[in-house]
CSV table of C-alpha atoms in Angstrom, one decimal:
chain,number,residue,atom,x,y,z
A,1277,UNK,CA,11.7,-2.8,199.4
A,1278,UNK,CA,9.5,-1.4,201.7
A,1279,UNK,CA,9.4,2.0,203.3
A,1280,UNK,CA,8.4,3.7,206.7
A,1281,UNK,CA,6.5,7.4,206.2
A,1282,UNK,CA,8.8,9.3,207.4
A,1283,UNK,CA,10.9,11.8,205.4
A,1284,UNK,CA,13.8,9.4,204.6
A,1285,UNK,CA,16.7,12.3,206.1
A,1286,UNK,CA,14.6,13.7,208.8
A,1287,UNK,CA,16.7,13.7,211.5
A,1288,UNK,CA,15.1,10.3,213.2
A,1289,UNK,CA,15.5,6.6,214.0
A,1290,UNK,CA,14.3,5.0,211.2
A,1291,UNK,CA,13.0,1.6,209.3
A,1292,UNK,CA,13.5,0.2,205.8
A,1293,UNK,CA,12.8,-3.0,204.8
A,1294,UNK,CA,15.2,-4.8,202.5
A,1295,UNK,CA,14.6,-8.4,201.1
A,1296,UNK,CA,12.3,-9.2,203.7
A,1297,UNK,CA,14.8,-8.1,206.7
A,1298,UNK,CA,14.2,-4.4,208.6
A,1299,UNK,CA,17.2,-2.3,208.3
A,1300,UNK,CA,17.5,0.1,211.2
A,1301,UNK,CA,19.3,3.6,210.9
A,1302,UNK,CA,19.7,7.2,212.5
A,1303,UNK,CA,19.9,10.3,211.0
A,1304,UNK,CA,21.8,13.4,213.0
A,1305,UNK,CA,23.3,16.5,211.9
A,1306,UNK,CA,23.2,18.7,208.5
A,1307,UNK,CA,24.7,19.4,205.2
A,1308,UNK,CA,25.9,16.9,202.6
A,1309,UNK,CA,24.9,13.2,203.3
A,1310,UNK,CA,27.4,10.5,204.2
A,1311,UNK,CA,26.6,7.1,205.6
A,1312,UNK,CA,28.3,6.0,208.2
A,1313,UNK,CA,29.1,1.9,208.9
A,1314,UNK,CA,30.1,0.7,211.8
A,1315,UNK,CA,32.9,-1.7,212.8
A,1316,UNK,CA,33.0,-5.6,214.1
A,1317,UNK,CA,31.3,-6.8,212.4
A,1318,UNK,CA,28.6,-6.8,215.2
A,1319,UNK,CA,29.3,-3.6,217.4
A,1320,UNK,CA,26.4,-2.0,217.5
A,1321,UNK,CA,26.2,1.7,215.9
A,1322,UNK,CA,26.5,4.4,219.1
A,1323,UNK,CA,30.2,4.0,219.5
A,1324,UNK,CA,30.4,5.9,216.0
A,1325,UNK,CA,28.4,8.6,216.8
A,1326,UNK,CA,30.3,12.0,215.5
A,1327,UNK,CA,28.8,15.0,216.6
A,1328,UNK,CA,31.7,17.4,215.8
A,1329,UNK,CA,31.2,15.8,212.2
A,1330,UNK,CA,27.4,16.2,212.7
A,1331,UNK,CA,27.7,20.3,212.4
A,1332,UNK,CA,28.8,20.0,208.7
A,1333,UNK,CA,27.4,16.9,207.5
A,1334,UNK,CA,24.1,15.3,207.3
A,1335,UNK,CA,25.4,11.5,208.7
A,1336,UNK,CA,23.2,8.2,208.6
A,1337,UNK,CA,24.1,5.8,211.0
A,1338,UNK,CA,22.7,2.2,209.8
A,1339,UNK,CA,22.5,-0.4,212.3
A,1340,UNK,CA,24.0,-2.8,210.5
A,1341,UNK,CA,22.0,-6.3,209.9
A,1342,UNK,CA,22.0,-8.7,212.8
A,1343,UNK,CA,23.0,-5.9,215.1
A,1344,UNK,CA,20.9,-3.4,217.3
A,1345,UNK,CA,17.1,-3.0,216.3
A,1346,UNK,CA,18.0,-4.4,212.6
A,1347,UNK,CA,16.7,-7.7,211.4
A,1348,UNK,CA,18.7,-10.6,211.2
A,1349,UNK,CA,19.0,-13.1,208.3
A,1350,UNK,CA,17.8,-16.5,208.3
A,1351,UNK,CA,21.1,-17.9,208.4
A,1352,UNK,CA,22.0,-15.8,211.1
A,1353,UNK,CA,25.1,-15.5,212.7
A,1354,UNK,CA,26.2,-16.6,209.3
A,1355,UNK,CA,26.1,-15.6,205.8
A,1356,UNK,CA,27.2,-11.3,206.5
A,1357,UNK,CA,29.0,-11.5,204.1
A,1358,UNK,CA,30.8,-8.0,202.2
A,1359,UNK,CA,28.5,-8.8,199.2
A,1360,UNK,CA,25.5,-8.8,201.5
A,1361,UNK,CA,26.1,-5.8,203.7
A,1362,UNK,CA,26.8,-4.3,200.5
A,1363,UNK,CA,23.0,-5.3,199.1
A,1364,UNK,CA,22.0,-3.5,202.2
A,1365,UNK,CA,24.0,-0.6,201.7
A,1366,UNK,CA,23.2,0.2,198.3
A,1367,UNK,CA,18.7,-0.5,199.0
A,1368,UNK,CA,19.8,2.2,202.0
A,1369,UNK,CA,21.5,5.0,199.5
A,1370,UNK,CA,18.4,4.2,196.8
A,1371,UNK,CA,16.0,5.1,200.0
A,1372,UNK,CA,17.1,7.9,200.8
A,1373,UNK,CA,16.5,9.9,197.6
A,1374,UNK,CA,19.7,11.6,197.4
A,1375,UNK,CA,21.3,11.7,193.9
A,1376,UNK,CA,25.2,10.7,195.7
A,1377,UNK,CA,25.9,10.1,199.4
A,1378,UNK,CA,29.7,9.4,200.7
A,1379,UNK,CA,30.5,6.7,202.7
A,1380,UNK,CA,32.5,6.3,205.8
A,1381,UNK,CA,33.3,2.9,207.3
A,1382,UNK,CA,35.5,1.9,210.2
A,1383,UNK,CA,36.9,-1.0,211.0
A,1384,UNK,CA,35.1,-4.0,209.4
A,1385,UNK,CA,33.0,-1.2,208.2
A,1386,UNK,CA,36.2,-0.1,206.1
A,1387,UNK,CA,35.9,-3.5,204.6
A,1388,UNK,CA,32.4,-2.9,203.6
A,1389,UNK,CA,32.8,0.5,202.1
A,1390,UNK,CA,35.8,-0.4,200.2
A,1391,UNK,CA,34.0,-3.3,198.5
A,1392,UNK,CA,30.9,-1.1,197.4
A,1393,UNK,CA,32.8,1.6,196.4
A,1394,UNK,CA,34.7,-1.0,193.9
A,1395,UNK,CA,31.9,-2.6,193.2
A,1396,UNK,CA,29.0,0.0,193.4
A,1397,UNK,CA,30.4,3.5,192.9
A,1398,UNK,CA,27.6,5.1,190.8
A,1399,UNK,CA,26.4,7.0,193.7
A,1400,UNK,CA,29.4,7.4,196.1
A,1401,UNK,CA,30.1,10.7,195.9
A,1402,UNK,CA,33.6,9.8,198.3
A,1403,UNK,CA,34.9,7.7,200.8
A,1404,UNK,CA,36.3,7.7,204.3
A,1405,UNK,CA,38.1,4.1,204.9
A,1406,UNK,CA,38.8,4.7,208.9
A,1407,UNK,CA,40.8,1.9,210.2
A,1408,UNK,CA,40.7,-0.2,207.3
A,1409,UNK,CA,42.5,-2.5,205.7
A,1410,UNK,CA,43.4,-4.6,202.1
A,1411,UNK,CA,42.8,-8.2,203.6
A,1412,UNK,CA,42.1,-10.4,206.4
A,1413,UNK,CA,43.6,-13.9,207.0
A,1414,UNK,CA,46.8,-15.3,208.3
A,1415,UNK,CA,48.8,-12.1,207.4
A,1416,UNK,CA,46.2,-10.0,208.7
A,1417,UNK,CA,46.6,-11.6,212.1
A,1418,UNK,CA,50.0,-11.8,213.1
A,1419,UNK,CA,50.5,-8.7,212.3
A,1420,UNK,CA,47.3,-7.7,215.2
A,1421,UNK,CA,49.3,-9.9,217.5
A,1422,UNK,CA,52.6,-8.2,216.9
A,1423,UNK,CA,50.7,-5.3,217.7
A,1424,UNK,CA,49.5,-6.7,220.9
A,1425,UNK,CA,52.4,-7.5,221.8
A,1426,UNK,CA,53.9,-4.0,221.5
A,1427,UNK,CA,50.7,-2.8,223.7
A,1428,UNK,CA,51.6,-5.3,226.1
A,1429,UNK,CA,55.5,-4.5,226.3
A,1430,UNK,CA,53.8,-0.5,226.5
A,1431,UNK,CA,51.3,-1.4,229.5
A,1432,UNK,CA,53.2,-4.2,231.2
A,1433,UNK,CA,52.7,-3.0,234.6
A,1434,UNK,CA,48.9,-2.0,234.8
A,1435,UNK,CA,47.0,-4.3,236.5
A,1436,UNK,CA,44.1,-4.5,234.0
A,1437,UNK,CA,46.2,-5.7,231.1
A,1438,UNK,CA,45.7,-9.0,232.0
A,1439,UNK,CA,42.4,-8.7,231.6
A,1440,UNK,CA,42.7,-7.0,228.1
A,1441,UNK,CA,45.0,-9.7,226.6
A,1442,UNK,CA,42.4,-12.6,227.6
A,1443,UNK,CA,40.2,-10.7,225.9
A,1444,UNK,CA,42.1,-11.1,222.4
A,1445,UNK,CA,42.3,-14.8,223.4
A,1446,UNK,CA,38.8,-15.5,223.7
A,1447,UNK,CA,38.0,-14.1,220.3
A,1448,UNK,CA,37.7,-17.4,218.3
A,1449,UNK,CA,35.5,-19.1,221.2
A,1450,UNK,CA,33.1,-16.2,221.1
A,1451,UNK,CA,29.6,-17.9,220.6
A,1452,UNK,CA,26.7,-15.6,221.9
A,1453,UNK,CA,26.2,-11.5,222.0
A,1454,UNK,CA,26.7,-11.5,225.9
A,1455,UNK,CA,30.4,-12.9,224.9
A,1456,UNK,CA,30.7,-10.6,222.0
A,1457,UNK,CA,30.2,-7.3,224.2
A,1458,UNK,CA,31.9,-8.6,227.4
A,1459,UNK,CA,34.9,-9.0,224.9
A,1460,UNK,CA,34.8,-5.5,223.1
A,1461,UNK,CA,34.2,-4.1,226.3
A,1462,UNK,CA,37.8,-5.4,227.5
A,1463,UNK,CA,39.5,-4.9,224.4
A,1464,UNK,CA,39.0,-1.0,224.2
A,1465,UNK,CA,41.9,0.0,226.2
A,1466,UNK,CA,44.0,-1.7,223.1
A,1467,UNK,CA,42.6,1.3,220.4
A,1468,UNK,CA,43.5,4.0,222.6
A,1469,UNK,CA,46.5,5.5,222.3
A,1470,UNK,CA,46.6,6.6,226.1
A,1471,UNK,CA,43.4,4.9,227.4
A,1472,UNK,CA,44.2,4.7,230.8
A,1473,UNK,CA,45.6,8.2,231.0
A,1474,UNK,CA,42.4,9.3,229.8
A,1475,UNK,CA,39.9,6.7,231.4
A,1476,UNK,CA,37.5,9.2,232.9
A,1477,UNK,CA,36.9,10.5,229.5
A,1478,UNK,CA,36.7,7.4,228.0
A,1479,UNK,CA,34.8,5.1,230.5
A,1480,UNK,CA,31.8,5.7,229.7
A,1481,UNK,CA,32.4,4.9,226.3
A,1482,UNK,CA,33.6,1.3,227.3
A,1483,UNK,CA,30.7,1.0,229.4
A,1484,UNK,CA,28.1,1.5,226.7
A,1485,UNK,CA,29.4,-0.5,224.0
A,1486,UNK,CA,26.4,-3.2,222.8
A,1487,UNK,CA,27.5,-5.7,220.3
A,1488,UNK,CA,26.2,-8.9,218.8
A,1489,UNK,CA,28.1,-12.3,217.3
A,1490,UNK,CA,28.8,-12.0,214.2
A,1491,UNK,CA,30.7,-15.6,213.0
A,1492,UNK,CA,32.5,-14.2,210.3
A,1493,UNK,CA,31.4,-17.2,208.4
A,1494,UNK,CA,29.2,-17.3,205.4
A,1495,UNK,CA,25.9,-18.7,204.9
A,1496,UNK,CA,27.6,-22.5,203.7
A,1497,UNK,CA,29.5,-21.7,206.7
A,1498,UNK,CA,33.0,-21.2,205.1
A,1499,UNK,CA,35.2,-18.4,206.0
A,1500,UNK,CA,34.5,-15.2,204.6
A,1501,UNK,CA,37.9,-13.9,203.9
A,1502,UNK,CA,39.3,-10.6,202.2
A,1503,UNK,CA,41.5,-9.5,199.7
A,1504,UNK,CA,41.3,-6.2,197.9
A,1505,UNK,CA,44.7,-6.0,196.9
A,1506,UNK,CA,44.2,-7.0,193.1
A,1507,UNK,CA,41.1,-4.6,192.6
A,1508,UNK,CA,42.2,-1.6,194.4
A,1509,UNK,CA,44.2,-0.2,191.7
A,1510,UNK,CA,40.9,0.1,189.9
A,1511,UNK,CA,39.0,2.2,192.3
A,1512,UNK,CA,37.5,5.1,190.9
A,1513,UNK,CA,35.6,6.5,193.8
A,1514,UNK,CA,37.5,9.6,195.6
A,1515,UNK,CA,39.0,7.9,198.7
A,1516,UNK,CA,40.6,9.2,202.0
A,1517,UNK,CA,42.4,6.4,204.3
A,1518,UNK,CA,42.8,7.6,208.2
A,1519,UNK,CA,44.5,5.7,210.8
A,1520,UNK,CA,45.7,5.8,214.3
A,1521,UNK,CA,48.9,5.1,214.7
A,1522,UNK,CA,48.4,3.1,217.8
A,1523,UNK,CA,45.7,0.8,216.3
A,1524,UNK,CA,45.7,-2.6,216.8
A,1525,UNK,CA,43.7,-4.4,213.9
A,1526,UNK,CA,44.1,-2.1,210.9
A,1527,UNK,CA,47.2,0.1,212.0
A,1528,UNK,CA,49.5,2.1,209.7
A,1529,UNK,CA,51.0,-0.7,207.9
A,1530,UNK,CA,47.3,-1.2,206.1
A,1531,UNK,CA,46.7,1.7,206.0
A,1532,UNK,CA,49.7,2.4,203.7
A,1533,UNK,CA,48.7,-0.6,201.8
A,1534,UNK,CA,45.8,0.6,200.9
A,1535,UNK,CA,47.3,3.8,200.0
A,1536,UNK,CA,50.3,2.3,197.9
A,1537,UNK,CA,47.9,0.0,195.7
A,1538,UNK,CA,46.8,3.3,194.3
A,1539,UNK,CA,48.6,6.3,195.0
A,1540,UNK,CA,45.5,8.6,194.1
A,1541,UNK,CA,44.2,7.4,197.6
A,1542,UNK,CA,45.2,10.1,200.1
A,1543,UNK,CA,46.2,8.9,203.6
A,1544,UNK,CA,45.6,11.2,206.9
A,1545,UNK,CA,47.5,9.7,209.9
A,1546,UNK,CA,45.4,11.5,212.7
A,1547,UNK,CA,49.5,12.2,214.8
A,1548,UNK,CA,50.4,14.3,212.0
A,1549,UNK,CA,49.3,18.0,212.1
A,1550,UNK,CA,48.5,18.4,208.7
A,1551,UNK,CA,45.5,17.1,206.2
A,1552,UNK,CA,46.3,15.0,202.8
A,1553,UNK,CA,44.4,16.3,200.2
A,1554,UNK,CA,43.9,13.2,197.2
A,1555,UNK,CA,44.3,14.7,194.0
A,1556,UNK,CA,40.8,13.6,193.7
A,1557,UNK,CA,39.5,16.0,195.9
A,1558,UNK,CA,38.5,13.0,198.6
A,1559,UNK,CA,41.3,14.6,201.1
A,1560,UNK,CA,41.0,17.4,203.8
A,1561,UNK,CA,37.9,15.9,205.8
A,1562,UNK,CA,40.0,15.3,208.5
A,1563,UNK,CA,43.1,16.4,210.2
A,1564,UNK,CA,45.7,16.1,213.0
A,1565,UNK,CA,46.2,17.0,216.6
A,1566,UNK,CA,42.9,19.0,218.2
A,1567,UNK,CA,41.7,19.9,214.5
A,1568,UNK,CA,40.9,16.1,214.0
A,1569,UNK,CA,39.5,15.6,217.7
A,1570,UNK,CA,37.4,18.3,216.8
A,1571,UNK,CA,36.1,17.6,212.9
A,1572,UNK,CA,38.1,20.9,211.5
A,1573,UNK,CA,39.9,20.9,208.4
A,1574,UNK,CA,43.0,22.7,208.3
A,1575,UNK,CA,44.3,25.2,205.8
């Protein structure tokens, strides 16, 4: 592994390299350290910026491998596989010098963090699975497309939902990164609870989001395909699962899944106005109504 010069936690852009490949990452804010992975796999790292989070917490932003400023792999858009993020990952925490980091990932991040944390928790000091789930797949699917279907039945009458649903249809012909940020640009209206009664806020957001393809597949070009449900009963790691109750791809059912397979896991649903505090101590980062807009905990 080699190393830039820089103080590892400065608050930076930084480079590490890791078997050969340059990992990319950011460092904002101050206090205890907790990585933070992004979602896609392939949207690239801004979107997950958290400054109200960023006034309590030291957070490292890596841009994930084959996204952003980061290298790819030679089999690239192939082989990102959890195992392989999770190599990454783990090189990252050893970098930064720190004795335990926690771990936050959203989306496919979730996926991520929830495989290192069963399979590497020596130095995770807690996780955050935000938006996460127990598999992908078949089930994993039609239940997005009920979903769908429910934000279509919602939005029926505004004129860009067309637009939004061809956007969900296109995702198995994706093929390039132009096509990959065209489509999460479209989609985003879909993880918003009120997107369109909020657009000026949000807009910008939308407008800004990078992202790069990502197959899904891995390196023998097979699909890489999840299941966590017979190991998560063994996690040891303090955990906290948050969802939004209108998300699309890893909404509340999951998210209860993931905290039925081991009822240690405290849940946060981010329409309640209250915090869950796991009787591991992993609960209470994050809370409901303007509290959890806002990073507070509540009492």
């Amino acid at each position: 592994m080699t190393t830039s010069a820089t103080e590892p936690l400065a608050a930076a852009t930084h480079t590490v390299e890791i078997d050969g490949v340059v990992q990319r990452y950011h460092v904002h804010g101050t206090g205890p350290v907790c990585v933070a992975h992004s979602g896609g796999p392939g949207i690239v790292w801004e979107y997950l910026r958290m400054p109200a989070l960023e006034r309590h917490l030291t957070i490292v932003y890596p841009e994930p491998i084959g996204t952003g400023a980061s290298g790819h792999l030679p089999s690239h858009p192939h082989g990102y596989t959890r195992p392989r993020y999770s190599r990454f990952l783990g090189a990252l925490v050893e970098h930064l010098g720190v004795p335990e980091v926690f771990l936050l990932g959203h989306s496919h991040g979730g996926f991520v963090a929830q495989y290192h944390a069963l399979h590497h928790p020596e130095r995770i000091a807690g996780v955050i699975l935000y938006e996460s789930a127990p598999l992908t797949g078949p089930e994993h699917g039609a239940e997005a497309m009920r979903l769908v279907q429910s934000f279509a039945s919602l939005h029926a009458a505004h004129p860009e939902l067309p637009e939004v649903l061809a956007a969900f249809q296109a995702i198995p012909t994706i093929s390039d990164d132009a096509q990959m940020a065209a489509a999460a640009g479209a989609l985003l209206p879909a993880y918003f609870a009120d997107y369109w009664g909020r657009e000026e806020e949000f807009a910008p957001m939308r407008a800004s989001v990078r992202a790069a393809h990502i197959s899904g597949l891995d390196e023998n070009l097979s699909p890489h395909v999840i299941d966590d449900r017979g190991d998560l009963g063994s996690l040891i790691v303090p955990t906290l699962v948050v969802v939004g109750r209108h998300d699309v791809v890893c909404g509340v059912r999951w998210a209860e899944e993931l905290h039925l397979s081991d009822p240690r896991i405290g849940a946060a649903d981010p329409g309640e106005q209250r915090a869950l505090r796991s009787p591991r101590g992993a609960g209470g980062l994050l809370a409901g109504g303007d509290a959890f807009r806002d990073g507070r905990e509540l009492p």
